[in-house]
Coordinates of N, CA and C and ligand atoms in Angstrom, one line a residue:
X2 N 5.2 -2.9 -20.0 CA 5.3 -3.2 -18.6 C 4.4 -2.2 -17.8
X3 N 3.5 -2.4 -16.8 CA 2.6 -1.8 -15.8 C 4.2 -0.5 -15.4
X4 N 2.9 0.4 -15.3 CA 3.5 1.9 -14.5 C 3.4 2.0 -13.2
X5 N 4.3 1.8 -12.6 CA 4.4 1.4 -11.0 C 4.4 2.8 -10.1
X6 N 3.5 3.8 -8.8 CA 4.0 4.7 -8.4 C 3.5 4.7 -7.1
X7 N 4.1 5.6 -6.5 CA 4.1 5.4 -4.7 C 3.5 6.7 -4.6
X8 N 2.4 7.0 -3.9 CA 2.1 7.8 -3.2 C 1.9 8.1 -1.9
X9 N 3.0 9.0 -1.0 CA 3.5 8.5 0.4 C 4.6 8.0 0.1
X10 N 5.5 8.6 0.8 CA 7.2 8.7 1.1 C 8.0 8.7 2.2
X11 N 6.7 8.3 3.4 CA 7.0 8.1 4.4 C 7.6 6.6 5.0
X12 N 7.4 5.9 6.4 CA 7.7 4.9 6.4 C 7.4 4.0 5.3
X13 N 6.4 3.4 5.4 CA 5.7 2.0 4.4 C 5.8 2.9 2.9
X14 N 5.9 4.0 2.5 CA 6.4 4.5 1.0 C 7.9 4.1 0.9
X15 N 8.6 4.4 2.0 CA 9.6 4.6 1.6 C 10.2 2.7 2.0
X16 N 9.4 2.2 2.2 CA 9.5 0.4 2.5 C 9.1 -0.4 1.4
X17 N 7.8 0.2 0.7 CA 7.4 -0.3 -0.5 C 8.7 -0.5 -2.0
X18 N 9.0 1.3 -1.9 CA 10.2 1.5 -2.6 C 11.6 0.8 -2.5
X19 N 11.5 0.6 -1.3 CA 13.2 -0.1 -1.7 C 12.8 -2.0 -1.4
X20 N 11.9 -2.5 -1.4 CA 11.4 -3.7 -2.0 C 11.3 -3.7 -3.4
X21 N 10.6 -2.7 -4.2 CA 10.6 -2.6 -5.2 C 11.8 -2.7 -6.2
X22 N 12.9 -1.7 -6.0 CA 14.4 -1.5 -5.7 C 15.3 -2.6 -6.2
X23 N 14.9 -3.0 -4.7 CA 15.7 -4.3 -4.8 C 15.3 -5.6 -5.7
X24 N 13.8 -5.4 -5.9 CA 13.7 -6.7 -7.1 C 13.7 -6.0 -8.8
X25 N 14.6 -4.9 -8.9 CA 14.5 -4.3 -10.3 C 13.5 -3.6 -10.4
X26 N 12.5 -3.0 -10.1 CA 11.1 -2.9 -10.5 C 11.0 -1.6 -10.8
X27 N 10.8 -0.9 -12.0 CA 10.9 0.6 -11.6 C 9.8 1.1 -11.4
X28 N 9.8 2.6 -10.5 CA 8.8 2.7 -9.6 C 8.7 4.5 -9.4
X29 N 8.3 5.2 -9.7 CA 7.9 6.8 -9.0 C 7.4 7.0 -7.7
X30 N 7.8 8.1 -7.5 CA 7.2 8.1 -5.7 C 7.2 9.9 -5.5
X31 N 5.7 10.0 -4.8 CA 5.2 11.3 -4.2 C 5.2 11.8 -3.1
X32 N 5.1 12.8 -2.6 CA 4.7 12.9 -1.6 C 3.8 14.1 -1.3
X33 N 3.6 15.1 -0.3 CA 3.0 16.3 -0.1 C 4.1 17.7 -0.6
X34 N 5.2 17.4 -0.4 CA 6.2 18.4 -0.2 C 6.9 18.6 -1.8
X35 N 6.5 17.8 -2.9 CA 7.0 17.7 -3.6 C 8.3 17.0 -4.5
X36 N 8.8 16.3 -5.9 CA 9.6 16.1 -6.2 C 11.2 16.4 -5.9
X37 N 11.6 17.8 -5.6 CA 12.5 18.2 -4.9 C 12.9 17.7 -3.6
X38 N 11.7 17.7 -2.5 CA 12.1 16.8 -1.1 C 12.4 15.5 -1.5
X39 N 12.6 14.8 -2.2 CA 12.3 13.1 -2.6 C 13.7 12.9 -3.2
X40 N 14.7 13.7 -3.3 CA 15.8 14.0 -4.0 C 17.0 12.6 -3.9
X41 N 17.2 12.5 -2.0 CA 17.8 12.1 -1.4 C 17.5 10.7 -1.5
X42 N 16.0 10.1 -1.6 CA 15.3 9.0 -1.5 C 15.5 8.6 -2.9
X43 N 15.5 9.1 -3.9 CA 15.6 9.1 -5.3 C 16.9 8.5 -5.5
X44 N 18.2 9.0 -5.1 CA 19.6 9.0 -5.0 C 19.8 7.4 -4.8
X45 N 18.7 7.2 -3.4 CA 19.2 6.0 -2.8 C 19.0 4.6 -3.5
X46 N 17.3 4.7 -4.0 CA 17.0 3.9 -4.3 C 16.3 3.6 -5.7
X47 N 16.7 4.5 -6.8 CA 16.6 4.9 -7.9 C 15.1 5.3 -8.5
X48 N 14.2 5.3 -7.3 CA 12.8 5.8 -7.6 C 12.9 7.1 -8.0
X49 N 11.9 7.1 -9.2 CA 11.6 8.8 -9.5 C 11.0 9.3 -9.1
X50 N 11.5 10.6 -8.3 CA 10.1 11.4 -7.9 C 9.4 12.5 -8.9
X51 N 8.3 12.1 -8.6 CA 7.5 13.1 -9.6 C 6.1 13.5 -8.4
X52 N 5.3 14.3 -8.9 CA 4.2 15.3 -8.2 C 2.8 14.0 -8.0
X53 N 2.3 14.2 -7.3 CA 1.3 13.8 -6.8 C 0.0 12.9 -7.9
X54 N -0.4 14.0 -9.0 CA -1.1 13.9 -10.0 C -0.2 13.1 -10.9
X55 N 0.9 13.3 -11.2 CA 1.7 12.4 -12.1 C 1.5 10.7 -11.4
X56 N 2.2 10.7 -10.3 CA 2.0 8.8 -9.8 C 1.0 8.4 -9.7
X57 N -0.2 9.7 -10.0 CA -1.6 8.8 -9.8 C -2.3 8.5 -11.2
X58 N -1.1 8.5 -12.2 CA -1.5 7.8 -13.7 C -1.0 6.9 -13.7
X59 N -0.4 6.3 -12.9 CA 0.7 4.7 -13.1 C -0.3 3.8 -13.2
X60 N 0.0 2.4 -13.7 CA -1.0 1.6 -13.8 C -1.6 0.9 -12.4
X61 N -0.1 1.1 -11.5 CA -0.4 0.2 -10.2 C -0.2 1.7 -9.3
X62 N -1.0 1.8 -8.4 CA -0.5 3.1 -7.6 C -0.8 2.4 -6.1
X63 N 0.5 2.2 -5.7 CA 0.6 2.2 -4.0 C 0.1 3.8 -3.1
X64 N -0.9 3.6 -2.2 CA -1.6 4.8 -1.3 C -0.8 4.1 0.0
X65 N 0.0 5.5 0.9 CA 1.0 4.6 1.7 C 0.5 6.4 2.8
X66 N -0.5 6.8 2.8 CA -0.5 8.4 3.7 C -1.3 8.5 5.0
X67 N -0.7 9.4 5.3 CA -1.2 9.3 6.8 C -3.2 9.0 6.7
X68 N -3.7 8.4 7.5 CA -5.2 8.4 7.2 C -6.2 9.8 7.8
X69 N -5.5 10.6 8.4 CA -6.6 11.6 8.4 C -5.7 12.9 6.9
X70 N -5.0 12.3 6.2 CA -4.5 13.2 5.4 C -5.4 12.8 4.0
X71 N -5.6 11.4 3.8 CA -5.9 10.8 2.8 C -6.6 11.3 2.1
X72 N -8.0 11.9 2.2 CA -8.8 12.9 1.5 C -7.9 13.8 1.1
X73 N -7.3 14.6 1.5 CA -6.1 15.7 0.9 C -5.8 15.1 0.0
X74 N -4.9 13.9 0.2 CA -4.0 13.8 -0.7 C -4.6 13.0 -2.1
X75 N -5.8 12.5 -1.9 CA -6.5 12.0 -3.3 C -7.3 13.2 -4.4
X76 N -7.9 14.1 -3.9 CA -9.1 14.8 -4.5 C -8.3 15.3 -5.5
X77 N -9.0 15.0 -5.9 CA -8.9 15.6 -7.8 C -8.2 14.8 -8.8
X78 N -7.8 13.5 -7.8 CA -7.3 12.5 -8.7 C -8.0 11.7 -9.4
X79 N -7.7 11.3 -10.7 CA -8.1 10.1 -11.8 C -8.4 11.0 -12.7
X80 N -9.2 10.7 -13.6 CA -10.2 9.2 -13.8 C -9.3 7.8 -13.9
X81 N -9.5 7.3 -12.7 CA -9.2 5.7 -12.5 C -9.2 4.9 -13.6
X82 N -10.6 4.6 -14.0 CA -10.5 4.1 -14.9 C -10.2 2.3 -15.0
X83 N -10.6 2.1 -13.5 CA -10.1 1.1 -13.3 C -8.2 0.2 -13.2
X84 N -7.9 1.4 -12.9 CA -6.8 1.0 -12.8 C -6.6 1.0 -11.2
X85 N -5.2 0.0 -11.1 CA -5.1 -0.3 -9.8 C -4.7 0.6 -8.1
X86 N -5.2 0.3 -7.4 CA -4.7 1.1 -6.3 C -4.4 0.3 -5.0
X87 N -3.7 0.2 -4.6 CA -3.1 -0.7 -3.2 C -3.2 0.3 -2.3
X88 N -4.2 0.0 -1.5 CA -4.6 0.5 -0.6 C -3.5 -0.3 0.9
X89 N -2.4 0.8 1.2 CA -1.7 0.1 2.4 C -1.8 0.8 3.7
X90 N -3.0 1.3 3.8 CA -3.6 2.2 4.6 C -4.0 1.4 6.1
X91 N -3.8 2.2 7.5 CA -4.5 1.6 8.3 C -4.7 2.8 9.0
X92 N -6.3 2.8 9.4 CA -7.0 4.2 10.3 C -7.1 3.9 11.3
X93 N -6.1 4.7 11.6 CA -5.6 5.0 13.2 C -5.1 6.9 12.6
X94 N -5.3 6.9 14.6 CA -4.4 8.3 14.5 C -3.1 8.4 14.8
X95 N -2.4 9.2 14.6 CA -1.1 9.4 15.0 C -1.0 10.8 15.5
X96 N -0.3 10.7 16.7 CA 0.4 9.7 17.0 C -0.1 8.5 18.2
X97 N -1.2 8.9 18.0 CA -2.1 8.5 19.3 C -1.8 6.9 19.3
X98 N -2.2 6.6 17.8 CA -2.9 5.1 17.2 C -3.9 4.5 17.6
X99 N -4.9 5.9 18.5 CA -6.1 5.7 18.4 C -7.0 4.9 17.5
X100 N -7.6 4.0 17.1 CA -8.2 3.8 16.2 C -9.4 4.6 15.5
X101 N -9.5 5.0 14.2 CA -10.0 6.1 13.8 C -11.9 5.2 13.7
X102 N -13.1 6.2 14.2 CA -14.5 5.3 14.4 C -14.9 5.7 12.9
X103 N -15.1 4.4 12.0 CA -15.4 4.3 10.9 C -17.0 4.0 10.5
X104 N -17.3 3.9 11.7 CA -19.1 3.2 11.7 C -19.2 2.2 11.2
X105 N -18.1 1.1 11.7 CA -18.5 -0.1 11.4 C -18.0 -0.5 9.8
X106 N -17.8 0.4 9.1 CA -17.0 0.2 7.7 C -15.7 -0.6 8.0
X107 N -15.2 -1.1 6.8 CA -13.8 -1.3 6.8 C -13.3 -0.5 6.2
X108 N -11.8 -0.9 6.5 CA -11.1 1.3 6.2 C -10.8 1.2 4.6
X109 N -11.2 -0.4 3.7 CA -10.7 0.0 2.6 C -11.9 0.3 1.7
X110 N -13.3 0.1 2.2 CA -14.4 0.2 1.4 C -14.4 2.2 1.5
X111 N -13.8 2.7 2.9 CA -14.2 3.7 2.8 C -12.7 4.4 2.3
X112 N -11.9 3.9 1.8 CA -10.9 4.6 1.1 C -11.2 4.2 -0.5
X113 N -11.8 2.9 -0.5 CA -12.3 3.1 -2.0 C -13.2 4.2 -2.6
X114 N -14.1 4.6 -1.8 CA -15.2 5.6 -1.8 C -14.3 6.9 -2.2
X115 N -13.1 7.0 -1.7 CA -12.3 8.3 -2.1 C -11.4 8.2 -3.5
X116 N -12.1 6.9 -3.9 CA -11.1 7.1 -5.2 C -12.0 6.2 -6.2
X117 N -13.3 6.6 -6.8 CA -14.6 6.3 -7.4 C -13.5 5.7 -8.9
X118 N -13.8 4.2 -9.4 CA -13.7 3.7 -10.4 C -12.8 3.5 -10.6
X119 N -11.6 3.1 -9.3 CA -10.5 2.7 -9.6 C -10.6 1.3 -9.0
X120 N -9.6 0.3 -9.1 CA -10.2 -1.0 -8.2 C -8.9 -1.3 -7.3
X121 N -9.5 -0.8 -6.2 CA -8.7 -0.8 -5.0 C -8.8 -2.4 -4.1
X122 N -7.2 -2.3 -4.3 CA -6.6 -4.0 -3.4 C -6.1 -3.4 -2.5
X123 N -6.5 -4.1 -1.2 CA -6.0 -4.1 -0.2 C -5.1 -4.4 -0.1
X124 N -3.3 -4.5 0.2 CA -2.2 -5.2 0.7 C -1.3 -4.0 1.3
X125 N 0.1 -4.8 2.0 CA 1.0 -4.4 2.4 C 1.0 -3.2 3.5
X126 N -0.6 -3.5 3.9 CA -0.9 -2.6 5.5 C -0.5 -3.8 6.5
X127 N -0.2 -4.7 6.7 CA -0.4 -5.8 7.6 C 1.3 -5.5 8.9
X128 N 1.7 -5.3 7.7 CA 3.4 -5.5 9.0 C 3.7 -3.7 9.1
X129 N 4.7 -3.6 10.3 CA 5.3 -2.8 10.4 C 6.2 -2.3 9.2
X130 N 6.8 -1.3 8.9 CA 7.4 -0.8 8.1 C 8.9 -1.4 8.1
X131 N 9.6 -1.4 8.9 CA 10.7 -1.5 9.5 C 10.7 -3.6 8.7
X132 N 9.8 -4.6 8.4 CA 9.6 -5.3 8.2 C 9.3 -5.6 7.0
X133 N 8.0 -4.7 6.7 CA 7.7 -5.1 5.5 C 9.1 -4.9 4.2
X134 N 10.1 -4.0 4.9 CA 10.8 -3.3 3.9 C 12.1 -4.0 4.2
X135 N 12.0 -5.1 4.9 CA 13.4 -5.9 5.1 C 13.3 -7.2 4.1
X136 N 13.9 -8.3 4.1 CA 14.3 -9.2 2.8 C 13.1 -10.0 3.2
X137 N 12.3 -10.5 2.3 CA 11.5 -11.5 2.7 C 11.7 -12.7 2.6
X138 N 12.7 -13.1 2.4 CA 13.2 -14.6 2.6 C 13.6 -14.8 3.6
X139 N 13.1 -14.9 4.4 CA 13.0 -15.6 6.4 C 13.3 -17.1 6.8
X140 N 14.2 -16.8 7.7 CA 13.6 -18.7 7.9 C 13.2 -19.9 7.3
X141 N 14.4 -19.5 5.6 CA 13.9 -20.9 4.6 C 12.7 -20.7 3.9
X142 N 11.6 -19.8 4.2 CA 10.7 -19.8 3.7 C 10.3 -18.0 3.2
X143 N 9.6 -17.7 2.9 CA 8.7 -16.3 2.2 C 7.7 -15.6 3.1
X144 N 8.1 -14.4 3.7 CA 7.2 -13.9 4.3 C 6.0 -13.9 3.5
X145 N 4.8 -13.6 4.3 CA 3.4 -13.5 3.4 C 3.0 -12.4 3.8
X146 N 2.2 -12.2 2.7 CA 1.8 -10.8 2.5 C 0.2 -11.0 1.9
X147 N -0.8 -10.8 2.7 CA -2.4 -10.5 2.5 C -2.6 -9.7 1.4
X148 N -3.8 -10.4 1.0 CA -4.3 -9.4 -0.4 C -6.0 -9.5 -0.4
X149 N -6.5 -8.4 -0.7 CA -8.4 -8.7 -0.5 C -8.3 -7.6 -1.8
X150 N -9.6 -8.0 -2.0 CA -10.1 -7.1 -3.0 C -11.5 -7.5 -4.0
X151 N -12.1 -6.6 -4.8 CA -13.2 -7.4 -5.5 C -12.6 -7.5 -6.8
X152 N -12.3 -6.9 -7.5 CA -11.6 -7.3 -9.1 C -10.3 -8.3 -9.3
X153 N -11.4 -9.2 -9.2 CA -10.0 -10.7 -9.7 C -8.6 -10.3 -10.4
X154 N -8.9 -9.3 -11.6 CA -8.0 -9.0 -12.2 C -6.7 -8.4 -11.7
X155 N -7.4 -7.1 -11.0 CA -6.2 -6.2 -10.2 C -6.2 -7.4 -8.8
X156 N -6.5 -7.9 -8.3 CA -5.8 -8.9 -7.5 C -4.9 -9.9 -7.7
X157 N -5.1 -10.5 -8.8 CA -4.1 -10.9 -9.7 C -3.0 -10.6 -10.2
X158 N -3.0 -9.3 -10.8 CA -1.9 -8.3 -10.7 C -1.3 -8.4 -9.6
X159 N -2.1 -7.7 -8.8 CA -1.2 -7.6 -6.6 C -1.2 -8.7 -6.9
X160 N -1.0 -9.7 -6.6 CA -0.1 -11.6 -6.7 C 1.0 -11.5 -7.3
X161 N 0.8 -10.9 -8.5 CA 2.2 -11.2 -9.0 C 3.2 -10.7 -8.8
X162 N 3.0 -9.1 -8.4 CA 3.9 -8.1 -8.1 C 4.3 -8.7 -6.3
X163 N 3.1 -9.3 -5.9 CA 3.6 -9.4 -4.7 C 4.8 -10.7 -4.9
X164 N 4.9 -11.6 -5.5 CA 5.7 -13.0 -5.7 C 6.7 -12.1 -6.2
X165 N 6.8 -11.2 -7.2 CA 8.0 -10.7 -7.9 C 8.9 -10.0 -6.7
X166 N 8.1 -9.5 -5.9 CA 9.0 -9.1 -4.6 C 9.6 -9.8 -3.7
X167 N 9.3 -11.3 -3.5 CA 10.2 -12.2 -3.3 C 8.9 -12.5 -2.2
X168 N 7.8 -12.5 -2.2 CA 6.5 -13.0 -0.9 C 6.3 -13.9 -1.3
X169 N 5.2 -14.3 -0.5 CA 4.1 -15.1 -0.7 C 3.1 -14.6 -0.4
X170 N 2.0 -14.8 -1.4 CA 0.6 -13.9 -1.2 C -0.6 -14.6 -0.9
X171 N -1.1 -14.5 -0.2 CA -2.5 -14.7 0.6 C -3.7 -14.4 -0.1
X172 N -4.6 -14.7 -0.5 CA -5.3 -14.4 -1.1 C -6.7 -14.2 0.2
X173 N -7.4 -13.1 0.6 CA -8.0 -13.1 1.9 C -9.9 -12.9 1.4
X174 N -9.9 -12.8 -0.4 CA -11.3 -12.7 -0.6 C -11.8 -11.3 -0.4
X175 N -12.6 -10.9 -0.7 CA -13.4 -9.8 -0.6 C -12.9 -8.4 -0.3
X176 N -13.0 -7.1 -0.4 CA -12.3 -6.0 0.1 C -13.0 -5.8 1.6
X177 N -14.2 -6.0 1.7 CA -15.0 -5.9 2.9 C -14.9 -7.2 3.8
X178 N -15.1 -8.0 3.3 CA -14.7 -9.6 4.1 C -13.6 -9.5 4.4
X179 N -12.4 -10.0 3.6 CA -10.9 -10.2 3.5 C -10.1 -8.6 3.9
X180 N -11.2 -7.8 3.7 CA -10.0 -6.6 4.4 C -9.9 -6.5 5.5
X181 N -11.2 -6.9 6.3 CA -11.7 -6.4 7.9 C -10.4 -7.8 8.7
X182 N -9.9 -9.1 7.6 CA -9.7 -10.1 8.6 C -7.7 -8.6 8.7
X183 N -7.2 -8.4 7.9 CA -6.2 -7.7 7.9 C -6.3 -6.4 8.3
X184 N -7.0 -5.6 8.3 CA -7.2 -4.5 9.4 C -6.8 -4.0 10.7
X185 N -5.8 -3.0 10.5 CA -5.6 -2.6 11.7 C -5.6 -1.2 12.0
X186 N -6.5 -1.3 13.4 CA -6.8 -2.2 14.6 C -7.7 -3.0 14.3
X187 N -8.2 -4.3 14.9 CA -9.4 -5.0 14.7 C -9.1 -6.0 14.4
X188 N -8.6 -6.1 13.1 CA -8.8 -7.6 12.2 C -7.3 -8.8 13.2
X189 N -7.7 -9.6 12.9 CA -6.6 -11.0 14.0 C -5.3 -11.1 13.2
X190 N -5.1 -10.5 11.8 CA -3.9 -10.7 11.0 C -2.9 -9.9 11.4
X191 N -3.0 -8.8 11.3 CA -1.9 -7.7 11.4 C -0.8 -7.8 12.6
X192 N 0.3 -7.7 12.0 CA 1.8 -7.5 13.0 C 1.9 -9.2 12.8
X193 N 1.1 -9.9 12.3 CA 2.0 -11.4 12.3 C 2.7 -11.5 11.3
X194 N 4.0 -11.8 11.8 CA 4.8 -12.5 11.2 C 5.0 -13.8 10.3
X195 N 4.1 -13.8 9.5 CA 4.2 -15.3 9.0 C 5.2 -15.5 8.2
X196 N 5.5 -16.8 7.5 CA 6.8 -17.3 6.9 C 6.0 -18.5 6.2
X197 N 6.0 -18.8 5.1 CA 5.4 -19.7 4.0 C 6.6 -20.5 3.8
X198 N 6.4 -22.0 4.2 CA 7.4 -22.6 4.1 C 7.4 -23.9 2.9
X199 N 8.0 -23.7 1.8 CA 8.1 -24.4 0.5 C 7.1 -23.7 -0.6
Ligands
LIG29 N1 4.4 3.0 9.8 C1 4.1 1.7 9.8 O1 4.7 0.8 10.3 C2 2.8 1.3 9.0 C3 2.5 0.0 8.9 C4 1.3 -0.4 8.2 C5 0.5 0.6 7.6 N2 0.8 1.9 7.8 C6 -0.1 2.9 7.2 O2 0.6 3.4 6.1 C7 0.1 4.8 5.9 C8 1.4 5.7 5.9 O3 2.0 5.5 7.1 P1 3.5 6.0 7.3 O4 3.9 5.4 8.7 O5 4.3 5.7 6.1 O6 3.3 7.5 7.5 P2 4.5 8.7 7.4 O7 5.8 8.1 7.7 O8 4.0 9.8 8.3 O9 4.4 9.1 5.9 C9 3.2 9.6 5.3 C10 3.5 10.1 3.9 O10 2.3 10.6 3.4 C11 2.6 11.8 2.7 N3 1.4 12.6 2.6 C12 0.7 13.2 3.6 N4 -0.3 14.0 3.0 C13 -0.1 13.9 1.7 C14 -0.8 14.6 0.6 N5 -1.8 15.4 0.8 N6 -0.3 14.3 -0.6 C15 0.7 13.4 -0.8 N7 1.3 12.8 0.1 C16 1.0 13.1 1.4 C17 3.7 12.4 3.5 O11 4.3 13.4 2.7 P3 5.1 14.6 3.4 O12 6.2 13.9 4.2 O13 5.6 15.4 2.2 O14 4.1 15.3 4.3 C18 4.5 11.2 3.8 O15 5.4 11.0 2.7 C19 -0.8 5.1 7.1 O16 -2.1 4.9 6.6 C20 -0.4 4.1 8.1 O17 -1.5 3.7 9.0 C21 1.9 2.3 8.5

């Protein structure tokens, strides 16, 4: 079974984790402050916490950190190796939500850039926290959940994991195409609430 870990234990960490949670999935989760702070979150929702360098050997690693922290919190991690990274990142500041000037990039081509040879999917930036981390069976139908990326493979993976969470996944194409349409600020997707019905 794929090695599932959270890096980021904040809102959308700590939203990713108890979706996870709740569909069985077992899962590790980091943060800056260490496995000790993560004690209580651990308690709740049966994630393990372990150190920063440890969840970034898992097969699937959720990136859930603030964006002007993100360089911190990657360097010196991998060799990737092509293993997966869910980039659920959106550049903005905080607490401003300024939107952070990227030069025109999209914010996953330049978070891939910080994590050389791993194959970074876009998902699970699109909704609020408070949302993404609530039941996704809505209204008869499956919230949806966006996915971009270039490696079919680890996108395919993100599909399944995303269906195993009880979504519906979107397939949006390209990490630079399909990330920019889910991007926020910018892209027309983000904060909707969709619902996939049948
Ligand atoms: N909040 C939302 O509704 C939402 C929605 C969609 C996307 N996002 C995006 O998701 C990302 C996380 O946002 P958030 O709201 O979850 O932020 P948050 O609540 O402030 O949590 C950020 C997490 O990142 C960790 N972190 C910071 N620097 C780190 C480092 N050097 N090494 C390891 N972990 C580090 C923090 O650890 P410590 O607590 O130990 O410092 C904390 O657990 C951001 O890019 C944000 O734009 C947020």
């Amino acid at each position: 079974m794929n090695k599932i870990a959270i890096i980021g234990a904040g809102a959308i960490g700590t939203a990713i984790a108890r979706l996870l949670s709740k569909a069985g999935i077992a899962a590790s989760i980091a943060n800056s402050r260490g496995p000790e702070s993560l004690a209580a979150l651990s308690q709740e929702l049966g994630v393990t916490p372990v150190s920063v360098a440890e969840a970034a050997k898992a097969d699937i690693v959720f990136l859930a950190v603030n964006w002007a922290r993100l360089p911190e919190a990657v360097r010196g991690l991998g060799p990737w190796n092509g293993r997966i990274v869910i980039d659920a990142n959106n550049a903005v500041e905080v607490p401003s939500f300024r939107a952070v000037d990227l030069d025109g990039r999209a914010s996953s081509s330049v978070v891939a850039d910080l994590l050389p040879g791993a194959s970074v999917v876009k998902a699970f930036n699109h909704l609020g926290a408070a949302l993404l981390g609530s039941d996704p069976q809505s209204d008869g139908g499956r919230r949806v959940l966006f996915y971009s990326g270039d490696d079919q493979d680890a996108k395919a993976r993100v599909a399944e994991l995303i269906g195993q969470l009880g979504f519906a996944g979107i397939d949006l194409g390209t990490l630079d195409g399909g990330g920019r349409l889910a991007q926020f600020p910018g892209g027309p997707l983000p904060v909707l609430n969709l619902v996939r019905m049948g």
